[in-house]
mmCIF file of N, CA and C in Angstrom:
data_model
loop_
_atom_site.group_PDB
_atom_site.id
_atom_site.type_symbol
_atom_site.label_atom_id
_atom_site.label_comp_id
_atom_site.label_asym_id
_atom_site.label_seq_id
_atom_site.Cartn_x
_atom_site.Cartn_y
_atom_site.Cartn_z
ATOM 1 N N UNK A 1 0.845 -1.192 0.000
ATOM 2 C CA UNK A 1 0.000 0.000 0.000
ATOM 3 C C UNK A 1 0.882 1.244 0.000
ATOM 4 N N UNK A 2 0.600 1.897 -0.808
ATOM 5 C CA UNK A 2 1.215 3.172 -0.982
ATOM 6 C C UNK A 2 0.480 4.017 0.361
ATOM 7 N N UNK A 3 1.690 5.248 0.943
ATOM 8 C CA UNK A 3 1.210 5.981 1.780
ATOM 9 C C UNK A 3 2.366 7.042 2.460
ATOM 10 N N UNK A 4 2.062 7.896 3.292
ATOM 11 C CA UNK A 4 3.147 8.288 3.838
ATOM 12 C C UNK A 4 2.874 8.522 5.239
ATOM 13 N N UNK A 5 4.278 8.182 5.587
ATOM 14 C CA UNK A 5 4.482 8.350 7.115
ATOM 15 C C UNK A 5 5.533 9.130 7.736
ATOM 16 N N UNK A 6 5.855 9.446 9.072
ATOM 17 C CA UNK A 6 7.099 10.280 9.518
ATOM 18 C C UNK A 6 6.983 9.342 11.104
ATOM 19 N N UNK A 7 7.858 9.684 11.910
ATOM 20 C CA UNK A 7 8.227 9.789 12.825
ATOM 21 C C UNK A 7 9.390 11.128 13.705
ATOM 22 N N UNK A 8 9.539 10.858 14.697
ATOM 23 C CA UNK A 8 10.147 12.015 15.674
ATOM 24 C C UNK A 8 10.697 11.725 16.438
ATOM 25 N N UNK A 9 12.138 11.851 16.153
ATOM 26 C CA UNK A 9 13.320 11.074 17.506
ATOM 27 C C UNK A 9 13.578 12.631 18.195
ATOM 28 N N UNK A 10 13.855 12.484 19.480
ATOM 29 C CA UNK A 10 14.608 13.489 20.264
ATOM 30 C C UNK A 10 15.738 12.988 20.724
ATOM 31 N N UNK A 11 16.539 13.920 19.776
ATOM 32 C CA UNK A 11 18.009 13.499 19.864
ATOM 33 C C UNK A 11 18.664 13.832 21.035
ATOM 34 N N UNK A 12 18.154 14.544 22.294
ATOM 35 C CA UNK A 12 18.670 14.873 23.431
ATOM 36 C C UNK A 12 18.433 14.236 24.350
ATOM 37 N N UNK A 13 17.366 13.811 24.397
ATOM 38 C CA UNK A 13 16.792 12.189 25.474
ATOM 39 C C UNK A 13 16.977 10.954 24.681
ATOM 40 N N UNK A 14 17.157 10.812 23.735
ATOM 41 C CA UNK A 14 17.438 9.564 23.291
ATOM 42 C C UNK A 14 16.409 8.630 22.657
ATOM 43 N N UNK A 15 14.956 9.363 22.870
ATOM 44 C CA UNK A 15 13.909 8.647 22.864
ATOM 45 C C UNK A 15 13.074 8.977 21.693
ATOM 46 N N UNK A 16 11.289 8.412 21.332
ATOM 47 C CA UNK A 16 10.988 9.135 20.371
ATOM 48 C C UNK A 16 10.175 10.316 20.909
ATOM 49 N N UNK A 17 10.086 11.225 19.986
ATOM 50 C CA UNK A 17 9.349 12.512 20.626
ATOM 51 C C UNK A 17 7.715 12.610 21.085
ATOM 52 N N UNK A 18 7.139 11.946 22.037
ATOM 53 C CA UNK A 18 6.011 12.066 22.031
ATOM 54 C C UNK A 18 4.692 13.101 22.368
ATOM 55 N N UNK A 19 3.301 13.103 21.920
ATOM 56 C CA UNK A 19 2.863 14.103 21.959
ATOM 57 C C UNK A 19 2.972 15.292 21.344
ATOM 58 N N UNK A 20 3.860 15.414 19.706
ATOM 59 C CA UNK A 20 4.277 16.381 19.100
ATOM 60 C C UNK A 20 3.038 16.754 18.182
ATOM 61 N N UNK A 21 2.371 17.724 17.748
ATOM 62 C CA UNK A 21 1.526 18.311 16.660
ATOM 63 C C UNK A 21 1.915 18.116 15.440
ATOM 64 N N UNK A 22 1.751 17.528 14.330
ATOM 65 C CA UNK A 22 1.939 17.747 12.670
ATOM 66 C C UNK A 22 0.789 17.701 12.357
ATOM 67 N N UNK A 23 0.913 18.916 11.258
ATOM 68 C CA UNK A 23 0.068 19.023 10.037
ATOM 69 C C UNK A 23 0.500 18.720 9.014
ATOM 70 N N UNK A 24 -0.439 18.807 8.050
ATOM 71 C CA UNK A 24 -0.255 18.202 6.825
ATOM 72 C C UNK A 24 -0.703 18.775 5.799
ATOM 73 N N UNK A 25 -0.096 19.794 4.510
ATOM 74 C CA UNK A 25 -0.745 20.393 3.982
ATOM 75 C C UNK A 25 -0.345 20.156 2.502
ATOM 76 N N UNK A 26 -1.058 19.938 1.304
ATOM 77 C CA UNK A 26 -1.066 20.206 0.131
ATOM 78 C C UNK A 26 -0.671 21.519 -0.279
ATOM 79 N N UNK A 27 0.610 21.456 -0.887
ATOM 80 C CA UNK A 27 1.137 22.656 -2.109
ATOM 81 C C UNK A 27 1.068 22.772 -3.019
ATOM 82 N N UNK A 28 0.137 23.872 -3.556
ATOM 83 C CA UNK A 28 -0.334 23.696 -5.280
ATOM 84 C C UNK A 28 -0.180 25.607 -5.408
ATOM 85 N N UNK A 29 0.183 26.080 -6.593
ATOM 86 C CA UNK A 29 -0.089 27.541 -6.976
ATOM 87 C C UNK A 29 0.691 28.655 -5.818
ATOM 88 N N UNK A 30 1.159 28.031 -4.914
ATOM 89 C CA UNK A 30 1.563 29.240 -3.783
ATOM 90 C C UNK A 30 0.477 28.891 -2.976
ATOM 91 N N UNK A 31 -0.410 27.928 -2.900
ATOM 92 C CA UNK A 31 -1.064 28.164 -2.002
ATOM 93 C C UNK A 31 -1.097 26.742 -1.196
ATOM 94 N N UNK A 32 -1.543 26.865 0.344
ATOM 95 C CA UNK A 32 -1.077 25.678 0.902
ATOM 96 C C UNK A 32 -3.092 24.843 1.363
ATOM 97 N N UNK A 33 -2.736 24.227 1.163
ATOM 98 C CA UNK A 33 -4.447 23.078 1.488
ATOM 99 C C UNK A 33 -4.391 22.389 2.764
ATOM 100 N N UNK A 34 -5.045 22.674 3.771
ATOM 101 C CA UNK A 34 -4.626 22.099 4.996
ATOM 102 C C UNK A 34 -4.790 20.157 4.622
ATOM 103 N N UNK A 35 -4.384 19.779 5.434
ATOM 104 C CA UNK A 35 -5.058 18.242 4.788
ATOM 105 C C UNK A 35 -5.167 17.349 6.298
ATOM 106 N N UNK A 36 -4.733 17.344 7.179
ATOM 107 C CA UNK A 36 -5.130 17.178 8.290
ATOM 108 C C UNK A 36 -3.963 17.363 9.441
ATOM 109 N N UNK A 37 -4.211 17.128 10.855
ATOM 110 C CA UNK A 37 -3.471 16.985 12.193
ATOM 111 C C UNK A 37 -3.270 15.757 12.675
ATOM 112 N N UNK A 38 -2.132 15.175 13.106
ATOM 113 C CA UNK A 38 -1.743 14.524 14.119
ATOM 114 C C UNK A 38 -1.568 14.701 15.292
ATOM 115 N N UNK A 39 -0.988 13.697 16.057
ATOM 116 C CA UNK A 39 0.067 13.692 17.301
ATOM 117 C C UNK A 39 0.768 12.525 17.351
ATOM 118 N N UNK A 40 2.140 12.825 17.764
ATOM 119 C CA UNK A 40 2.699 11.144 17.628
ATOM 120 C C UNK A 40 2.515 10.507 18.838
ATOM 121 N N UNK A 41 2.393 9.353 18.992
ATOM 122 C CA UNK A 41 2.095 8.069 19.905
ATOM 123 C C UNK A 41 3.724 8.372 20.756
ATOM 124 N N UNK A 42 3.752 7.428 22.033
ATOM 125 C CA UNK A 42 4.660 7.167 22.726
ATOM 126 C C UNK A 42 6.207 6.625 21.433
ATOM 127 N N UNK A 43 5.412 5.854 20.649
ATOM 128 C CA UNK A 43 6.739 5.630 19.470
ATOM 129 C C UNK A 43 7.510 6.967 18.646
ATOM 130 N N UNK A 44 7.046 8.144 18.943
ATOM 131 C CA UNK A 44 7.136 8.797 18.320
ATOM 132 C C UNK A 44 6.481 9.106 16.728
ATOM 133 N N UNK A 45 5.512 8.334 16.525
ATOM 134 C CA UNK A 45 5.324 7.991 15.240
ATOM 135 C C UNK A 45 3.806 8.393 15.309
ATOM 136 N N UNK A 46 2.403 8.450 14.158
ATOM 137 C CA UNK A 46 1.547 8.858 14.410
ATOM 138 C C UNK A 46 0.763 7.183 14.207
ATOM 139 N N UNK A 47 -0.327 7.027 14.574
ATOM 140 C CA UNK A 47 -1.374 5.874 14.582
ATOM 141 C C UNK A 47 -1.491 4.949 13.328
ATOM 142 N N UNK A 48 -1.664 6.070 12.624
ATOM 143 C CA UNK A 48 -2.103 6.122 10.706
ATOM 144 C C UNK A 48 -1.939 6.792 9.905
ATOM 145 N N UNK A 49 -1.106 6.021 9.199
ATOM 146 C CA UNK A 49 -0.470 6.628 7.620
ATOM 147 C C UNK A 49 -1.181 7.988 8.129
ATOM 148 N N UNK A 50 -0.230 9.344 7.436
ATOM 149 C CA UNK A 50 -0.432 10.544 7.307
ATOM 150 C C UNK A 50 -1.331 11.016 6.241
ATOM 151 N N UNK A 51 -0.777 10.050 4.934
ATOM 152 C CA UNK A 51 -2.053 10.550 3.658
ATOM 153 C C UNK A 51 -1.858 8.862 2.905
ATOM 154 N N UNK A 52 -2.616 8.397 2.575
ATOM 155 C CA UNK A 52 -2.361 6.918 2.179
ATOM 156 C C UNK A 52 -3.277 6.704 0.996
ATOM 157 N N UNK A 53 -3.350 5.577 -0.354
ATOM 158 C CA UNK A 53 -4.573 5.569 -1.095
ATOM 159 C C UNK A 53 -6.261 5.924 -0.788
ATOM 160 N N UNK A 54 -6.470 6.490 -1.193
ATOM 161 C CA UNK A 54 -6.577 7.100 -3.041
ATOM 162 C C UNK A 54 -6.212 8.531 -2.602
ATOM 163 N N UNK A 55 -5.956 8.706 -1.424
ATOM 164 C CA UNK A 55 -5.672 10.590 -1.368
ATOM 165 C C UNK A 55 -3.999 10.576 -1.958
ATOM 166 N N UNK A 56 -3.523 9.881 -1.605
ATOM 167 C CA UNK A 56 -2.230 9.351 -1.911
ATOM 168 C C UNK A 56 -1.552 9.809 -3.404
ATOM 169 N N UNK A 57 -1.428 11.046 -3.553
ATOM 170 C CA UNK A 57 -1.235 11.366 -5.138
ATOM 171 C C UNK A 57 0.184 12.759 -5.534
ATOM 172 N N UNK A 58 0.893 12.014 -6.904
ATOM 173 C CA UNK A 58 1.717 13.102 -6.817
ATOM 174 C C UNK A 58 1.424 14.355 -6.662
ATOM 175 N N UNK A 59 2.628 15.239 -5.939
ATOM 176 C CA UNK A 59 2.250 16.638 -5.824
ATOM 177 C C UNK A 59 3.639 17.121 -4.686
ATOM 178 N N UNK A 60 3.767 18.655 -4.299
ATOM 179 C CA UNK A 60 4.442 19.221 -3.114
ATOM 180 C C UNK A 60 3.737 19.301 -2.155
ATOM 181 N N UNK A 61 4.303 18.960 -1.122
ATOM 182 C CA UNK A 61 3.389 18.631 0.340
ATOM 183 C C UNK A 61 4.578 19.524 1.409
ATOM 184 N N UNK A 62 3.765 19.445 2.714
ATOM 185 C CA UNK A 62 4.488 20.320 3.437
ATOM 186 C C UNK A 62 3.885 19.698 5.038
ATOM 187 N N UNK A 63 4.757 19.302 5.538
ATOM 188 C CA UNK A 63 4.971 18.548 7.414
ATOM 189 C C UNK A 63 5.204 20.085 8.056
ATOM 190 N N UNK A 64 4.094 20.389 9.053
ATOM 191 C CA UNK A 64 5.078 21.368 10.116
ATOM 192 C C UNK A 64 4.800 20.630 11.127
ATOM 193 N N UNK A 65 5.776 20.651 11.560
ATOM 194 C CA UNK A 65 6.071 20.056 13.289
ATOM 195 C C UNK A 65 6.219 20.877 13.961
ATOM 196 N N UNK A 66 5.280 20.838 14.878
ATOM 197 C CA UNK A 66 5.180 22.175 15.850
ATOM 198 C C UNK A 66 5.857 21.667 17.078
ATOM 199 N N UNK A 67 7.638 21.971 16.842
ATOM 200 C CA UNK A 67 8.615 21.702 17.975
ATOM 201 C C UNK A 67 8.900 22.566 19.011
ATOM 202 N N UNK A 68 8.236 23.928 18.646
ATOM 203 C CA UNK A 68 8.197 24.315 19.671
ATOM 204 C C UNK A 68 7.634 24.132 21.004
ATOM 205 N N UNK A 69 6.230 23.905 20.443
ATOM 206 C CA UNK A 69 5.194 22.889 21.844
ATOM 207 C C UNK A 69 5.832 22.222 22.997
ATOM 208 N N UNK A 70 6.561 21.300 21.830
ATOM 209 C CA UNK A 70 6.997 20.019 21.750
ATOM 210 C C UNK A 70 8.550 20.301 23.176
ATOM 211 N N UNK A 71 8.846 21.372 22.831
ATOM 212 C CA UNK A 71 10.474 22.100 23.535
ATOM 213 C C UNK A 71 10.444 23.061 24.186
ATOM 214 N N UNK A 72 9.126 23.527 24.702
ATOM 215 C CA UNK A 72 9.151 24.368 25.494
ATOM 216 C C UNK A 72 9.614 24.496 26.682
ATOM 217 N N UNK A 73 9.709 23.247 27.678
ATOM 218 C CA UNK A 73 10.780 23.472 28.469
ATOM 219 C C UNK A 73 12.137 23.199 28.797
ATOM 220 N N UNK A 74 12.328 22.960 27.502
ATOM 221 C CA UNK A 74 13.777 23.021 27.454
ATOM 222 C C UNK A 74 14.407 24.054 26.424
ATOM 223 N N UNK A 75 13.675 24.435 25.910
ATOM 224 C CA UNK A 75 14.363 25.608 24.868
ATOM 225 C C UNK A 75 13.215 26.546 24.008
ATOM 226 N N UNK A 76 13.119 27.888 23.758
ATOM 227 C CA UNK A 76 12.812 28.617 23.172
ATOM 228 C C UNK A 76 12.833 29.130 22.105
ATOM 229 N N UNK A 77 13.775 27.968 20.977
ATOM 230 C CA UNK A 77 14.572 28.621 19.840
ATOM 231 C C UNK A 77 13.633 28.398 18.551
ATOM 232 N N UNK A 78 13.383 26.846 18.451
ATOM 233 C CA UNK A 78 12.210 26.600 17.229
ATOM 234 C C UNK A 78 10.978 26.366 17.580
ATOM 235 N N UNK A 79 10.523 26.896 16.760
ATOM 236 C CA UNK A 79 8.578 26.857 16.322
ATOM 237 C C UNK A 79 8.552 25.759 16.211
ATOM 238 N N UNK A 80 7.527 26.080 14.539
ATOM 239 C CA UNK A 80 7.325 25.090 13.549
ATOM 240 C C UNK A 80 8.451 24.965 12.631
ATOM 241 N N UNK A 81 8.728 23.732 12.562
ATOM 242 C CA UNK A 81 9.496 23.031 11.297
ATOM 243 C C UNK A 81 8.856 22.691 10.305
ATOM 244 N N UNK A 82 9.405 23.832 8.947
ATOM 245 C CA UNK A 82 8.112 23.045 7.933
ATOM 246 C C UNK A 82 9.374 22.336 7.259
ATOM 247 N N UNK A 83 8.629 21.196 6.499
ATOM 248 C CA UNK A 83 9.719 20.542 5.720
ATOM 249 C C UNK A 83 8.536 20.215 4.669
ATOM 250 N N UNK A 84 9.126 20.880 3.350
ATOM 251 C CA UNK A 84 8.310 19.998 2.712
ATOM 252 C C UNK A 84 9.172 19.556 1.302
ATOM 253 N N UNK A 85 8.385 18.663 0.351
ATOM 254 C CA UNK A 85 8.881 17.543 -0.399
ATOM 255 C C UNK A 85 7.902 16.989 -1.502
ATOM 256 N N UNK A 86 8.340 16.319 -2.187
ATOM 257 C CA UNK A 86 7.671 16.300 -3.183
ATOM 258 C C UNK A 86 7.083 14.644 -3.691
ATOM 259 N N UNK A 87 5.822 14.184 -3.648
ATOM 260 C CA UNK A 87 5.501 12.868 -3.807
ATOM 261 C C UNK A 87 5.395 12.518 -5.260
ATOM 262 N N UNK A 88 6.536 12.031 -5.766
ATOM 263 C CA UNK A 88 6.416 12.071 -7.748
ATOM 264 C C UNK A 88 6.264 10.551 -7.985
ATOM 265 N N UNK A 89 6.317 9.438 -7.191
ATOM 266 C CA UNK A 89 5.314 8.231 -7.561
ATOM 267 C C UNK A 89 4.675 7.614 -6.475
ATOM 268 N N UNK A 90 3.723 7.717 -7.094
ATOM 269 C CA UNK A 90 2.620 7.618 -6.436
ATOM 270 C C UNK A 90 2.449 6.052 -5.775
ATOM 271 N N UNK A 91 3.584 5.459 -6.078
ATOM 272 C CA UNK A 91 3.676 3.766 -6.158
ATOM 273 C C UNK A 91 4.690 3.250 -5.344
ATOM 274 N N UNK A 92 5.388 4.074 -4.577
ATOM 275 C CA UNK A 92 6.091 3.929 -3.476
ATOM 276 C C UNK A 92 5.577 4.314 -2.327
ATOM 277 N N UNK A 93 6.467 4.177 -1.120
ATOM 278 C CA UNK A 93 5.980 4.299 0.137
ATOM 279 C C UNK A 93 7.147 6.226 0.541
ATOM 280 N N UNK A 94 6.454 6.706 0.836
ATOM 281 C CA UNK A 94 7.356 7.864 1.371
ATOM 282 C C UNK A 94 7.418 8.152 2.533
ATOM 283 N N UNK A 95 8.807 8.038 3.231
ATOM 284 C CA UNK A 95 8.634 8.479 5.342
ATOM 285 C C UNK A 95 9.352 9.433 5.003
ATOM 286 N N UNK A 96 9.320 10.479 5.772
ATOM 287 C CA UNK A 96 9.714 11.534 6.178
ATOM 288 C C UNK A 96 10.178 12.032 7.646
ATOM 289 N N UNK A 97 11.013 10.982 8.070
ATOM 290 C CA UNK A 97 11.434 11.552 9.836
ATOM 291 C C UNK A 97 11.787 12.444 10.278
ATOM 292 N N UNK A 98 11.633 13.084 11.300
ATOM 293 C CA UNK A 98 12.435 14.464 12.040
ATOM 294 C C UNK A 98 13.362 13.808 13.101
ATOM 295 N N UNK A 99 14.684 13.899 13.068
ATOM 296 C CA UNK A 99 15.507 14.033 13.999
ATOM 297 C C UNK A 99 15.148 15.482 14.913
ATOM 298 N N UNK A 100 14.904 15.778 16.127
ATOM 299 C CA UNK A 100 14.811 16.489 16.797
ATOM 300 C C UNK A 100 15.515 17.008 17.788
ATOM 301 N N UNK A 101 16.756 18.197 17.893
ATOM 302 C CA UNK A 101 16.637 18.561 19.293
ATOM 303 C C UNK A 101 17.066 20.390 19.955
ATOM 304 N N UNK A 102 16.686 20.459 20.661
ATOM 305 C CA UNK A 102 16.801 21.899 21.250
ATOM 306 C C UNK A 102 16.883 23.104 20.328
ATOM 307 N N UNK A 103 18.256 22.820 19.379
ATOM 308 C CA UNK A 103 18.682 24.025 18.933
ATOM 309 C C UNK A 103 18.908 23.595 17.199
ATOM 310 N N UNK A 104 18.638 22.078 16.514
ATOM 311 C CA UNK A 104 18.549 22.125 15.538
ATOM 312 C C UNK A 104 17.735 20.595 15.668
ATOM 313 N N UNK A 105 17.910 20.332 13.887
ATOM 314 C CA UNK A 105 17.136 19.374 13.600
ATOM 315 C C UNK A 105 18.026 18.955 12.066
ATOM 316 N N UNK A 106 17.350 17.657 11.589
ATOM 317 C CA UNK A 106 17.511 17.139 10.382
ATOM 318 C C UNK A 106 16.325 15.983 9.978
ATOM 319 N N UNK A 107 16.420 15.984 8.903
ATOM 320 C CA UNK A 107 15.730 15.364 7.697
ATOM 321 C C UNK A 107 16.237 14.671 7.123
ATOM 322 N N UNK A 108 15.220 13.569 6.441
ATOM 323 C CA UNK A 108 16.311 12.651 5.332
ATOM 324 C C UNK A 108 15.188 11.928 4.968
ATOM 325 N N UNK A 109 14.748 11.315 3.853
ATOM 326 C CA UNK A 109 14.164 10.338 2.946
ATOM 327 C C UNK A 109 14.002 8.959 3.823
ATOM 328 N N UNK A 110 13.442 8.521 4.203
ATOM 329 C CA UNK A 110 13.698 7.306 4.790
ATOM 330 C C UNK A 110 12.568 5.897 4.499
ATOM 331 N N UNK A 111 12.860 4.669 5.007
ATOM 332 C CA UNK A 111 11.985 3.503 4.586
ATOM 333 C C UNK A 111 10.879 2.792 5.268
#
């Protein structure tokens, strides 16, 4: 089944990030399409696929992770993290993880 997913490590505890906010929005024209909200589970990860068949279709999409929420008592520095990316077959599986912590972050394509 085609679909996409993310998860959320916090690279400063070691653990996955739980209780974090993502949205999910469609990019078309400059303009952004909300498409829905999460929260990740104790795994850091959310319940269910983020967008999965038949919504499941090429296009630019956009994750904000609202790390600030997420880091408020430990740091003041990031918001939202938008990351976004581009789904060009529709016939693969796409994850999108956030490494997470305090004062930066990273991204990467993942399986």
């Amino acid at each position: 089944m085609t679909k996409l997913t993310t998860h959320v490590l916090d690279t400063m505890s070691g653990l996955p990030a739980a209780g974090l906010k993502i949205d999910l929005y469609a990019l078309k024209d400059g303009k952004a399409r909300y498409i829905s909200s999460h929260i990740t589970n104790d795994d850091g990860r959310v319940d269910a696929p983020l967008l999965e068949s038949p919504a499941f279709k090429p296009g630019t999409y956009r994750l904000d992770f609202h790390a600030g929420d997420y880091l408020k008592a430990t740091s003041d520095f990031l918001d939202i993290i938008p990351i976004r990316f581009i789904i060009s077959d529709p016939a693969r599986h796409y994850h999108v993880p956030l490494l997470l912590s305090a004062y930066g972050y990273s991204t990467y394509r993942g399986s």
